[in-house]
Tab-separated table of C-alpha atoms in Angstrom:
chain	number	residue	atom	x	y	z
A	9	MET	CA	-85.683	19.654	31.371
A	10	LYS	CA	-85.023	20.653	34.971
A	11	THR	CA	-85.360	17.053	36.119
A	12	LEU	CA	-82.542	15.977	33.792
A	13	LYS	CA	-79.925	18.363	35.224
A	14	PRO	CA	-79.033	16.279	38.280
A	15	LEU	CA	-78.530	13.258	36.053
A	16	CYS	CA	-76.301	15.200	33.701
A	17	LEU	CA	-74.302	16.536	36.636
A	18	ALA	CA	-73.934	13.051	38.114
A	19	PHE	CA	-72.705	11.720	34.794
A	20	ALA	CA	-70.198	14.545	34.459
A	21	LEU	CA	-68.858	13.910	37.958
A	22	SER	CA	-68.535	10.172	37.375
A	23	THR	CA	-66.701	10.824	34.102
A	24	THR	CA	-64.290	13.164	35.864
A	25	THR	CA	-63.665	10.595	38.551
A	26	LEU	CA	-62.925	7.883	36.008
A	27	THR	CA	-60.565	10.139	34.064
A	28	THR	CA	-58.619	11.073	37.187
A	29	TYR	CA	-58.331	7.425	38.186
A	30	ALA	CA	-57.034	6.432	34.760
A	31	THR	CA	-54.259	9.021	34.787
A	32	GLU	CA	-53.158	8.292	38.362
A	33	PRO	CA	-52.995	4.489	38.754
A	34	THR	CA	-52.674	3.150	42.274
A	35	ILE	CA	-51.747	-0.414	41.304
A	36	ALA	CA	-48.012	-0.623	40.636
A	37	GLN	CA	-46.719	-2.608	37.671
A	38	GLN	CA	-44.691	-5.658	38.636
A	39	LYS	CA	-41.255	-6.807	37.497
A	40	GLN	CA	-40.734	-9.904	35.386
A	41	VAL	CA	-40.329	-13.167	37.277
A	42	ALA	CA	-36.870	-14.663	37.826
A	43	GLY	CA	-35.165	-15.754	34.610
A	44	TYR	CA	-34.579	-19.476	34.784
A	45	TYR	CA	-36.045	-22.455	32.966
A	46	HIS	CA	-35.584	-26.134	33.836
A	47	HIS	CA	-35.566	-28.633	30.965
A	48	GLN	CA	-35.390	-32.353	31.698
A	49	ILE	CA	-33.617	-34.929	29.519
A	50	GLY	CA	-33.919	-38.309	31.200
A	51	ASN	CA	-32.076	-37.996	34.498
A	52	THR	CA	-30.198	-34.858	33.430
A	53	GLN	CA	-31.554	-31.387	34.072
A	54	ILE	CA	-30.578	-28.458	31.855
A	55	THR	CA	-31.307	-25.068	33.411
A	56	ALA	CA	-31.257	-21.950	31.254
A	57	LEU	CA	-30.302	-18.783	33.124
A	58	LEU	CA	-31.102	-15.309	31.816
A	59	ASP	CA	-28.538	-12.549	32.287
A	60	GLY	CA	-30.716	-9.940	30.583
A	61	THR	CA	-31.604	-8.676	27.131
A	62	ASN	CA	-29.600	-6.498	24.782
A	63	TYR	CA	-30.287	-4.588	21.568
A	64	LEU	CA	-28.149	-4.674	18.431
A	65	SER	CA	-28.326	-2.239	15.559
A	66	PRO	CA	-29.403	-3.932	12.295
A	67	SER	CA	-26.363	-2.295	10.693
A	68	LEU	CA	-24.131	-4.682	12.674
A	69	PHE	CA	-25.345	-7.546	10.486
A	70	LYS	CA	-23.353	-7.473	7.271
A	71	GLY	CA	-24.456	-8.134	3.716
A	72	LEU	CA	-28.130	-7.230	4.129
A	73	THR	CA	-29.767	-4.084	2.853
A	74	GLU	CA	-32.031	-2.127	5.188
A	75	GLU	CA	-35.035	-3.290	3.161
A	76	GLU	CA	-33.997	-6.956	3.448
A	77	SER	CA	-33.421	-6.673	7.190
A	78	ASN	CA	-36.753	-4.948	7.772
A	79	ALA	CA	-38.631	-7.534	5.717
A	80	ILE	CA	-37.212	-10.408	7.771
A	81	LEU	CA	-37.758	-8.640	11.089
A	82	LYS	CA	-41.319	-7.764	10.136
A	83	LYS	CA	-42.017	-11.385	9.212
A	84	TYR	CA	-41.069	-12.465	12.740
A	85	TYR	CA	-42.747	-9.497	14.461
A	86	ALA	CA	-39.303	-8.424	15.633
A	87	ILE	CA	-39.377	-4.772	14.603
A	88	ASN	CA	-38.184	-2.704	17.559
A	89	GLU	CA	-37.079	0.914	17.553
A	90	LYS	CA	-34.321	0.038	20.036
A	91	GLY	CA	-32.778	-2.469	17.625
A	92	ILE	CA	-32.662	-6.254	17.345
A	93	GLN	CA	-33.329	-7.760	20.762
A	94	THR	CA	-31.000	-10.539	21.842
A	95	SER	CA	-30.753	-12.474	25.076
A	96	VAL	CA	-27.667	-13.202	27.104
A	97	ASN	CA	-28.071	-16.729	28.473
A	98	ALA	CA	-25.962	-19.259	30.341
A	99	PHE	CA	-26.753	-22.891	31.090
A	100	LEU	CA	-26.424	-25.319	33.988
A	101	ILE	CA	-26.088	-29.074	33.553
A	102	ASN	CA	-27.054	-31.233	36.531
A	103	THR	CA	-25.811	-34.750	35.814
A	104	GLY	CA	-26.769	-36.005	39.262
A	105	ASN	CA	-23.216	-35.995	40.605
A	106	GLN	CA	-21.900	-32.818	38.959
A	107	LEU	CA	-23.213	-29.325	38.367
A	108	LEU	CA	-21.596	-27.842	35.280
A	109	MET	CA	-22.031	-24.404	33.759
A	110	ILE	CA	-21.712	-23.225	30.155
A	111	ASP	CA	-20.704	-19.520	30.067
A	112	SER	CA	-21.498	-17.093	32.870
A	113	GLY	CA	-22.974	-13.863	31.557
A	114	ALA	CA	-21.747	-10.286	31.670
A	115	ALA	CA	-22.095	-9.378	35.377
A	116	SER	CA	-21.392	-5.617	35.494
A	117	CYS	CA	-19.255	-5.445	32.338
A	118	PHE	CA	-22.033	-4.041	30.118
A	119	GLY	CA	-24.345	-2.084	32.395
A	120	THR	CA	-27.349	-2.707	34.615
A	121	HIS	CA	-29.511	-4.262	31.868
A	122	LEU	CA	-27.355	-7.402	32.186
A	123	GLY	CA	-25.892	-9.215	35.186
A	124	SER	CA	-28.709	-11.396	36.535
A	125	ILE	CA	-27.301	-14.899	36.082
A	126	TYR	CA	-25.800	-15.230	39.577
A	127	ASN	CA	-29.108	-14.336	41.250
A	128	ASN	CA	-31.151	-16.385	38.784
A	129	LEU	CA	-28.973	-19.410	39.507
A	130	LYS	CA	-29.856	-19.126	43.197
A	131	ALA	CA	-33.515	-18.467	42.373
A	132	SER	CA	-33.536	-21.689	40.331
A	133	GLY	CA	-32.780	-23.727	43.456
A	134	TYR	CA	-29.009	-24.164	43.154
A	135	GLU	CA	-26.126	-22.662	45.112
A	136	PRO	CA	-23.013	-21.149	43.482
A	137	THR	CA	-20.801	-23.403	45.628
A	138	GLN	CA	-22.353	-26.466	43.948
A	139	VAL	CA	-20.902	-25.600	40.529
A	140	ASN	CA	-17.975	-27.965	39.805
A	141	GLY	CA	-16.924	-26.808	36.346
A	142	ILE	CA	-17.469	-23.871	34.008
A	143	PHE	CA	-16.939	-24.328	30.261
A	144	LEU	CA	-16.402	-21.018	28.464
A	145	THR	CA	-17.242	-21.029	24.758
A	146	HIS	CA	-14.986	-17.978	24.392
A	147	LEU	CA	-13.699	-15.055	26.437
A	148	HIS	CA	-15.863	-12.143	25.344
A	149	PRO	CA	-16.925	-10.235	28.484
A	150	ASP	CA	-20.620	-11.150	28.137
A	151	HIS	CA	-19.578	-14.781	28.629
A	152	VAL	CA	-16.730	-14.551	31.139
A	153	CYS	CA	-17.333	-11.533	33.400
A	154	GLY	CA	-19.981	-13.386	35.412
A	155	ILE	CA	-17.510	-15.821	36.948
A	156	SER	CA	-16.331	-13.316	39.577
A	157	ASN	CA	-17.201	-10.090	41.346
A	158	ASN	CA	-14.753	-7.518	42.728
A	159	GLY	CA	-11.888	-9.990	42.662
A	160	VAL	CA	-13.835	-12.797	44.365
A	161	ALA	CA	-14.849	-15.996	42.580
A	162	ASN	CA	-18.618	-16.345	42.248
A	163	TYR	CA	-18.183	-20.114	41.915
A	164	PRO	CA	-15.292	-20.910	44.272
A	165	ASN	CA	-15.403	-24.690	43.760
A	166	ALA	CA	-15.448	-24.572	39.956
A	167	THR	CA	-12.628	-25.267	37.530
A	168	LEU	CA	-12.661	-23.133	34.376
A	169	HIS	CA	-12.212	-24.813	30.988
A	170	ILE	CA	-10.936	-22.576	28.169
A	171	SER	CA	-9.400	-23.453	24.822
A	172	LYS	CA	-5.679	-22.754	24.509
A	173	THR	CA	-6.113	-20.815	21.262
A	174	GLU	CA	-8.667	-18.530	22.896
A	175	TYR	CA	-6.655	-18.106	26.084
A	176	ASP	CA	-3.451	-17.278	24.214
A	177	TYR	CA	-5.115	-14.822	21.850
A	178	TRP	CA	-6.552	-12.624	24.577
A	179	LEU	CA	-3.849	-12.975	27.213
A	180	SER	CA	-0.660	-12.967	25.142
A	181	PRO	CA	1.033	-9.529	25.251
A	182	ASN	CA	2.015	-9.991	21.606
A	183	THR	CA	-1.553	-10.004	20.218
A	184	VAL	CA	-2.167	-6.280	20.555
A	185	LYS	CA	0.996	-5.504	18.597
A	186	LYS	CA	-0.493	-7.202	15.529
A	187	LEU	CA	-3.675	-5.135	15.578
A	188	PRO	CA	-4.292	-1.848	13.731
A	189	LYS	CA	-3.652	1.195	15.913
A	190	ASP	CA	-7.322	2.213	15.935
A	191	LYS	CA	-8.364	-1.138	17.459
A	192	GLN	CA	-5.719	-1.487	20.145
A	193	THR	CA	-7.427	0.582	22.842
A	194	ALA	CA	-10.701	-1.339	22.608
A	195	PHE	CA	-8.823	-4.648	22.597
A	196	LEU	CA	-6.851	-3.752	25.721
A	197	GLY	CA	-10.066	-2.685	27.456
A	198	THR	CA	-11.582	-6.095	26.742
A	199	VAL	CA	-8.411	-7.858	27.923
A	200	GLU	CA	-8.562	-5.973	31.219
A	201	LYS	CA	-12.108	-7.216	31.826
A	202	ILE	CA	-11.063	-10.784	31.026
A	203	LYS	CA	-8.047	-10.658	33.331
A	204	THR	CA	-10.128	-9.243	36.179
A	205	ALA	CA	-12.723	-11.999	35.792
A	206	LEU	CA	-10.139	-14.787	35.647
A	207	ALA	CA	-7.895	-13.475	38.452
A	208	PRO	CA	-9.329	-15.344	41.473
A	209	TYR	CA	-9.387	-18.626	39.526
A	210	GLU	CA	-5.840	-18.124	38.273
A	211	LYS	CA	-4.719	-17.471	41.846
A	212	ALA	CA	-6.446	-20.647	43.057
A	213	LYS	CA	-5.037	-22.626	40.084
A	214	GLN	CA	-8.554	-23.463	38.926
A	215	VAL	CA	-8.053	-22.687	35.232
A	216	LYS	CA	-7.672	-25.648	32.873
A	217	VAL	CA	-6.609	-24.749	29.331
A	218	PHE	CA	-7.371	-27.463	26.791
A	219	SER	CA	-5.586	-27.882	23.463
A	220	ASP	CA	-7.264	-28.004	20.076
A	221	LYS	CA	-6.493	-31.733	20.023
A	222	SER	CA	-8.617	-32.392	23.097
A	223	LEU	CA	-11.883	-34.191	22.432
A	224	ARG	CA	-13.735	-34.201	25.727
A	225	PHE	CA	-13.690	-33.710	29.468
A	226	GLY	CA	-15.894	-36.109	31.389
A	227	ASP	CA	-19.385	-35.949	29.889
A	228	ILE	CA	-18.617	-32.827	27.832
A	229	GLU	CA	-17.346	-33.144	24.256
A	230	PHE	CA	-15.460	-30.234	22.691
A	231	LYS	CA	-16.516	-29.019	19.249
A	232	PRO	CA	-14.360	-26.390	17.454
A	233	SER	CA	-16.487	-23.553	16.069
A	234	PHE	CA	-13.906	-20.936	15.146
A	235	GLY	CA	-14.607	-17.582	13.525
A	236	HIS	CA	-16.453	-15.476	16.045
A	237	THR	CA	-13.217	-15.563	18.050
A	238	PRO	CA	-9.974	-17.413	17.230
A	239	GLY	CA	-10.540	-20.167	19.800
A	240	HIS	CA	-14.327	-20.283	19.992
A	241	TYR	CA	-15.713	-23.692	21.002
A	242	SER	CA	-19.122	-25.267	21.222
A	243	PHE	CA	-19.755	-28.108	23.666
A	244	LYS	CA	-21.845	-31.245	23.365
A	245	LEU	CA	-23.434	-33.403	26.025
A	246	LYS	CA	-24.723	-36.898	25.311
A	247	THR	CA	-27.118	-38.179	27.930
A	248	ASN	CA	-29.929	-40.718	28.051
A	249	GLY	CA	-29.578	-41.401	24.341
A	250	GLN	CA	-29.981	-37.732	23.449
A	251	GLU	CA	-27.567	-34.926	22.597
A	252	VAL	CA	-27.499	-31.273	23.598
A	253	ALA	CA	-25.249	-28.838	21.706
A	254	PHE	CA	-24.217	-25.648	23.498
A	255	ILE	CA	-23.358	-23.629	20.413
A	256	GLY	CA	-21.986	-20.368	21.835
A	257	ASP	CA	-21.871	-17.385	19.506
A	258	ILE	CA	-22.136	-19.041	16.118
A	259	VAL	CA	-25.403	-17.085	15.795
A	260	HIS	CA	-26.711	-13.803	17.239
A	261	SER	CA	-30.164	-13.447	15.663
A	262	HIS	CA	-32.983	-15.992	15.424
A	263	THR	CA	-34.375	-13.994	12.514
A	264	LEU	CA	-31.711	-12.476	10.249
A	265	GLN	CA	-29.073	-15.194	10.547
A	266	PHE	CA	-31.538	-18.053	10.154
A	267	GLU	CA	-33.174	-16.605	7.045
A	268	GLN	CA	-29.784	-15.456	5.720
A	269	PRO	CA	-27.136	-17.659	7.423
A	270	GLU	CA	-24.345	-16.104	5.349
A	271	THR	CA	-24.829	-12.859	7.257
A	272	ALA	CA	-21.850	-12.067	9.488
A	273	VAL	CA	-21.992	-9.798	12.518
A	274	GLU	CA	-19.696	-6.813	13.082
A	275	PHE	CA	-17.874	-8.320	16.053
A	276	ASP	CA	-16.908	-11.603	14.379
A	277	PHE	CA	-13.105	-11.891	14.541
A	278	ASP	CA	-12.998	-13.687	11.187
A	279	PRO	CA	-16.339	-13.121	9.412
A	280	ALA	CA	-15.697	-15.561	6.551
A	281	THR	CA	-14.772	-18.386	8.930
A	282	ALA	CA	-17.690	-17.531	11.216
A	283	VAL	CA	-20.103	-17.830	8.295
A	284	GLN	CA	-18.635	-21.178	7.212
A	285	THR	CA	-18.885	-22.463	10.789
A	286	ARG	CA	-22.545	-21.436	10.986
A	287	LEU	CA	-23.395	-23.035	7.636
A	288	LYS	CA	-21.673	-26.281	8.588
A	289	HIS	CA	-23.155	-26.513	12.064
A	290	PHE	CA	-26.661	-25.429	11.049
A	291	ALA	CA	-26.732	-28.135	8.375
A	292	GLU	CA	-25.563	-30.734	10.887
A	293	TYR	CA	-28.014	-29.732	13.602
A	294	ALA	CA	-30.949	-29.510	11.173
A	295	LYS	CA	-30.187	-33.012	9.931
A	296	GLU	CA	-29.569	-34.659	13.306
A	297	GLY	CA	-32.228	-32.781	15.265
A	298	GLN	CA	-30.425	-32.492	18.600
A	299	LEU	CA	-31.431	-29.976	21.249
A	300	ILE	CA	-29.629	-26.634	20.873
A	301	ALA	CA	-28.693	-24.301	23.723
A	302	ALA	CA	-27.776	-20.817	22.482
A	303	PRO	CA	-26.610	-17.839	24.569
A	304	HIS	CA	-28.015	-15.140	22.266
A	305	LEU	CA	-31.310	-16.585	21.064
A	306	PRO	CA	-34.553	-15.642	22.851
A	307	PHE	CA	-34.652	-16.946	26.410
A	308	PRO	CA	-34.502	-19.759	27.352
A	309	GLY	CA	-32.400	-20.238	24.215
A	310	LEU	CA	-33.377	-23.910	23.975
A	311	GLY	CA	-34.781	-25.349	20.779
A	312	HIS	CA	-34.107	-27.051	17.470
A	313	ILE	CA	-32.884	-25.953	14.054
A	314	TYR	CA	-35.085	-26.793	11.079
A	315	SER	CA	-34.454	-26.479	7.357
A	316	LYS	CA	-36.756	-27.342	4.500
A	317	ASP	CA	-34.293	-26.689	1.702
A	318	GLY	CA	-30.816	-26.787	3.305
A	319	LYS	CA	-30.328	-23.094	2.517
A	320	THR	CA	-32.522	-21.202	4.941
A	321	TYR	CA	-33.251	-22.227	8.493
A	322	GLN	CA	-35.795	-21.734	11.211
A	323	TRP	CA	-35.446	-21.620	14.989
A	324	ILE	CA	-38.025	-23.852	16.731
A	325	PRO	CA	-38.116	-23.057	20.489
A	326	VAL	CA	-38.872	-25.818	22.982
A	327	HIS	CA	-42.433	-26.051	24.231
A	328	TYR	CA	-42.964	-25.120	27.857
A	329	LYS	CA	-42.900	-28.114	30.173
């Protein structure tokens, strides 16, 4: 028995050492790599840029019971105590002679968990001065705030393209008068963020407002997709015999609103119209099979919409290339 004591002591010491090491790691955990993804279509390069991720309460999605929401989220392994995770994405289009941008992210308008698009654009190999045009699907701060910083244009050589209906709704002084009293303060706060973002472009006369009768600008085709906001637009690019649809905020969840596309979200301006827009566009995209670029679907937000029965849909992300 005496000869076993040293062995027992050695084992005890080694166990203590291992336990101490496990509770005091010396190898630091690393941050995620830069958020950009290049996708090639013929001679055109589409680059998805990640601004960050956000969490939405399931209660913001209307018309679903808690049990229905949980069942869908569980099916997609999307249960998260923080809420429903969504991305905030923007997209670059390199046509070879132009560098165009669809939306711009939130910058500092929503907190430090967002605001990475400007740096991710540079990390992807491009320079902000190379951007010629920025097409804004709508003027919510998580799409427009990223165009400038502290009164200085982030993309000084870019012309902004905004629909007239959208521009007038947010920037007309008469809009707030038509809103209920309890919504006026929040509306004016949003307007202030929009005005601040647009200011350097307005001063440089680099804002181009297009009418609802406009069909296209260069290689970009305009596609009305009203409901989420009064003048919300999607944009389409046809290149090398293929089509890419930049759908904006017609959808905010790759789980709930694909399984139940009639589900509106709390911040839809006109929920009924938003639902009809989603149903119409989902059916079209599922039938025609074009590439979809979505700002609030999981990064890189590129994929296809599939439907087996024309009633429910499925998001099919692109395969890594």
